[in-house]
PDB file of C-alpha atoms in Angstrom:
ATOM      1  CA  MET D   1      14.194  71.379  37.743  1.00  0.00           C
ATOM      2  CA  LYS D   2      18.373  71.735  38.518  1.00  0.00           C
ATOM      3  CA  ALA D   3      18.883  68.330  36.598  1.00  0.00           C
ATOM      4  CA  LEU D   4      17.024  69.635  33.659  1.00  0.00           C
ATOM      5  CA  LYS D   5      18.915  72.814  33.708  1.00  0.00           C
ATOM      6  CA  ILE D   6      22.260  71.268  33.731  1.00  0.00           C
ATOM      7  CA  HIS D   7      21.249  69.065  31.022  1.00  0.00           C
ATOM      8  CA  LEU D   8      20.491  71.928  28.908  1.00  0.00           C
ATOM      9  CA  LYS D   9      23.593  73.706  29.245  1.00  0.00           C
ATOM     10  CA  LEU D  10      25.316  70.590  28.632  1.00  0.00           C
ATOM     11  CA  LEU D  11      23.412  69.812  25.605  1.00  0.00           C
ATOM     12  CA  ALA D  12      24.029  73.393  24.134  1.00  0.00           C
ATOM     13  CA  LEU D  13      27.713  72.805  24.887  1.00  0.00           C
ATOM     14  CA  PHE D  14      27.855  69.901  23.055  1.00  0.00           C
ATOM     15  CA  PHE D  15      26.014  71.277  19.957  1.00  0.00           C
ATOM     16  CA  SER D  16      28.579  74.356  20.254  1.00  0.00           C
ATOM     17  CA  VAL D  17      31.543  72.161  20.216  1.00  0.00           C
ATOM     18  CA  LEU D  18      30.299  70.358  17.270  1.00  0.00           C
ATOM     19  CA  ILE D  19      29.426  73.341  15.099  1.00  0.00           C
ATOM     20  CA  LEU D  20      32.594  75.064  15.892  1.00  0.00           C
ATOM     21  CA  LEU D  21      35.001  71.924  15.024  1.00  0.00           C
ATOM     22  CA  GLN D  22      33.020  71.174  11.521  1.00  0.00           C
ATOM     23  CA  GLY D  23      34.268  74.362  10.084  1.00  0.00           C
ATOM     24  CA  CYS D  24      37.738  73.264  10.064  1.00  0.00           C
ATOM     25  CA  THR D  25      39.527  73.135   6.389  1.00  0.00           C
ATOM     26  CA  LEU D  26      43.099  71.668   5.998  1.00  0.00           C
ATOM     27  CA  TYR D  27      44.939  72.416   2.873  1.00  0.00           C
ATOM     28  CA  LYS D  28      47.498  70.605   1.362  1.00  0.00           C
ATOM     29  CA  PRO D  29      50.873  71.476   2.151  1.00  0.00           C
ATOM     30  CA  ASN D  30      52.043  72.171  -1.444  1.00  0.00           C
ATOM     31  CA  TYR D  31      52.175  74.973  -3.360  1.00  0.00           C
ATOM     32  CA  PHE D  32      50.008  74.787  -6.651  1.00  0.00           C
ATOM     33  CA  THR D  33      49.569  77.191  -9.484  1.00  0.00           C
ATOM     34  CA  LEU D  34      46.224  79.205 -10.448  1.00  0.00           C
ATOM     35  CA  HIS D  35      45.974  76.334 -13.438  1.00  0.00           C
ATOM     36  CA  ASP D  36      46.353  73.081 -11.087  1.00  0.00           C
ATOM     37  CA  ALA D  37      43.515  75.190  -8.692  1.00  0.00           C
ATOM     38  CA  SER D  38      41.294  75.644 -11.368  1.00  0.00           C
ATOM     39  CA  LYS D  39      41.152  71.807 -12.758  1.00  0.00           C
ATOM     40  CA  THR D  40      40.445  70.187  -9.174  1.00  0.00           C
ATOM     41  CA  ASN D  41      37.255  72.362  -8.511  1.00  0.00           C
ATOM     42  CA  ASN D  42      37.799  72.326  -4.687  1.00  0.00           C
ATOM     43  CA  LYS D  43      38.453  75.055  -2.235  1.00  0.00           C
ATOM     44  CA  VAL D  44      41.193  77.582  -2.349  1.00  0.00           C
ATOM     45  CA  LEU D  45      43.574  79.264  -0.173  1.00  0.00           C
ATOM     46  CA  VAL D  46      45.468  82.358  -2.070  1.00  0.00           C
ATOM     47  CA  ARG D  47      48.149  84.286  -0.396  1.00  0.00           C
ATOM     48  CA  THR D  48      48.928  87.397  -2.207  1.00  0.00           C
ATOM     49  CA  LYS D  49      51.971  89.393  -2.131  1.00  0.00           C
ATOM     50  CA  ASN D  50      51.060  92.018   0.469  1.00  0.00           C
ATOM     51  CA  ASN D  51      50.229  89.058   2.870  1.00  0.00           C
ATOM     52  CA  GLU D  52      46.472  88.938   1.787  1.00  0.00           C
ATOM     53  CA  LYS D  53      44.448  85.604   2.448  1.00  0.00           C
ATOM     54  CA  LEU D  54      41.774  85.236   0.070  1.00  0.00           C
ATOM     55  CA  LYS D  55      39.455  81.822   0.186  1.00  0.00           C
ATOM     56  CA  PHE D  56      37.744  80.938  -2.596  1.00  0.00           C
ATOM     57  CA  LYS D  57      35.002  77.773  -3.125  1.00  0.00           C
ATOM     58  CA  ARG D  58      36.997  77.424  -6.546  1.00  0.00           C
ATOM     59  CA  ILE D  59      39.147  79.167  -9.087  1.00  0.00           C
ATOM     60  CA  LYS D  60      37.606  79.184 -12.740  1.00  0.00           C
ATOM     61  CA  LEU D  61      39.440  79.931 -15.989  1.00  0.00           C
ATOM     62  CA  GLN D  62      37.345  81.761 -18.257  1.00  0.00           C
ATOM     63  CA  HIS D  63      39.041  83.413 -21.622  1.00  0.00           C
ATOM     64  CA  GLY D  64      42.344  83.205 -20.323  1.00  0.00           C
ATOM     65  CA  GLN D  65      41.699  84.961 -17.149  1.00  0.00           C
ATOM     66  CA  TYR D  66      41.462  83.357 -13.748  1.00  0.00           C
ATOM     67  CA  TYR D  67      38.663  84.066 -11.202  1.00  0.00           C
ATOM     68  CA  GLY D  68      38.406  83.069  -7.646  1.00  0.00           C
ATOM     69  CA  VAL D  69      34.444  82.446  -6.790  1.00  0.00           C
ATOM     70  CA  GLN D  70      33.238  83.207  -3.619  1.00  0.00           C
ATOM     71  CA  LYS D  71      29.603  83.759  -2.072  1.00  0.00           C
ATOM     72  CA  ILE D  72      28.807  87.152  -1.185  1.00  0.00           C
ATOM     73  CA  LYS D  73      25.362  86.979   0.544  1.00  0.00           C
ATOM     74  CA  ARG D  74      24.466  83.879  -1.114  1.00  0.00           C
ATOM     75  CA  ILE D  75      25.192  85.245  -4.633  1.00  0.00           C
ATOM     76  CA  PRO D  76      28.371  83.845  -6.535  1.00  0.00           C
ATOM     77  CA  ALA D  77      30.972  86.574  -7.413  1.00  0.00           C
ATOM     78  CA  LYS D  78      33.786  86.053  -9.474  1.00  0.00           C
ATOM     79  CA  ILE D  79      37.040  88.020  -8.220  1.00  0.00           C
ATOM     80  CA  PRO D  80      39.659  88.465 -11.003  1.00  0.00           C
ATOM     81  CA  LEU D  81      42.974  86.901  -9.854  1.00  0.00           C
ATOM     82  CA  ASP D  82      46.403  88.480 -11.269  1.00  0.00           C
ATOM     83  CA  SER D  83      49.380  85.685 -11.240  1.00  0.00           C
ATOM     84  CA  ALA D  84      51.695  88.314 -10.628  1.00  0.00           C
ATOM     85  CA  GLU D  85      50.172  89.273  -7.218  1.00  0.00           C
ATOM     86  CA  ILE D  86      49.776  86.153  -5.884  1.00  0.00           C
ATOM     87  CA  ASN D  87      52.539  84.230  -3.486  1.00  0.00           C
ATOM     88  CA  TYR D  88      51.203  80.799  -3.570  1.00  0.00           C
ATOM     89  CA  VAL D  89      47.888  79.001  -3.813  1.00  0.00           C
ATOM     90  CA  ARG D  90      46.786  76.026  -1.701  1.00  0.00           C
ATOM     91  CA  ILE D  91      44.533  73.555  -2.265  1.00  0.00           C
ATOM     92  CA  LYS D  92      41.587  71.816   0.120  1.00  0.00           C
ATOM     93  CA  ASP D  93      42.541  68.639   1.195  1.00  0.00           C
ATOM     94  CA  LYS D  94      39.394  66.815   1.412  1.00  0.00           C
ATOM     95  CA  THR D  95      40.584  63.579   2.893  1.00  0.00           C
ATOM     96  CA  THR D  96      42.613  65.194   5.904  1.00  0.00           C
ATOM     97  CA  SER D  97      39.798  67.403   6.376  1.00  0.00           C
ATOM     98  CA  THR D  98      37.279  65.080   6.914  1.00  0.00           C
ATOM     99  CA  ILE D  99      39.513  62.617   9.245  1.00  0.00           C
ATOM    100  CA  PHE D 100      40.304  65.753  11.018  1.00  0.00           C
ATOM    101  CA  ASN D 101      36.593  66.880  11.841  1.00  0.00           C
ATOM    102  CA  SER D 102      35.746  63.611  12.461  1.00  0.00           C
ATOM    103  CA  VAL D 103      38.272  63.021  14.836  1.00  0.00           C
ATOM    104  CA  LEU D 104      37.317  66.506  16.714  1.00  0.00           C
ATOM    105  CA  GLY D 105      33.669  65.859  16.617  1.00  0.00           C
ATOM    106  CA  LEU D 106      34.305  62.632  18.453  1.00  0.00           C
ATOM    107  CA  ALA D 107      36.690  64.052  20.924  1.00  0.00           C
ATOM    108  CA  GLY D 108      33.845  66.658  21.681  1.00  0.00           C
ATOM    109  CA  VAL D 109      31.285  64.076  22.026  1.00  0.00           C
ATOM    110  CA  ILE D 110      33.285  61.837  24.257  1.00  0.00           C
ATOM    111  CA  GLY D 111      34.407  64.995  26.152  1.00  0.00           C
ATOM    112  CA  VAL D 112      30.733  66.156  26.775  1.00  0.00           C
ATOM    113  CA  LEU D 113      29.741  62.878  27.568  1.00  0.00           C
ATOM    114  CA  GLY D 114      32.454  62.490  30.383  1.00  0.00           C
ATOM    115  CA  ILE D 115      31.503  65.437  31.873  1.00  0.00           C
ATOM    116  CA  VAL D 116      27.650  64.437  31.953  1.00  0.00           C
ATOM    117  CA  LEU D 117      28.637  61.165  33.700  1.00  0.00           C
ATOM    118  CA  TRP D 118      31.084  63.386  35.769  1.00  0.00           C
ATOM    119  CA  ILE D 119      28.041  65.532  37.001  1.00  0.00           C
ATOM    120  CA  GLU D 120      25.598  62.694  37.452  1.00  0.00           C
ATOM    121  CA  ASP D 121      28.016  60.996  39.592  1.00  0.00           C
ATOM    122  CA  HIS D 122      28.801  64.192  41.794  1.00  0.00           C
TER     123      HIS D 122
END
C-alpha cells in the first residue's frame, strides 16, 4: 500500500511538471509592426506605452482598424488597438517554443524517472 501511495504521488508530480511546462510561449526577439503581426496569424505580445502587457491569439485588420483577438470565457473578443499607444509588438516564435517545450518536457520526464528509480533503490 505504501509503495502504491508513493507511485501515485510521483505520477501526480510527473503530470504537474508536464502541464506547467507545456504552457510556455517564446516570442521572437525582434519588434514588429501591427501590420506585420496581422499577416502572420500567430500569437502576439503587445506592450503598451503605460507598460501594460497584452497577449492575443492573433491581430486582425478590418476596415483600417487593428484588433487583438482574445478568447474571453471561450468567446472570441476583438479588442481595438491604437498604434499610438503601443510601445512594441512581438510575434510568437513557433519553432523555438516547440523545441523549448519538448526539451523541458523531456527533462521533466527524466527527472521524475530518476526520482522513481532513486526511491526504489532506497
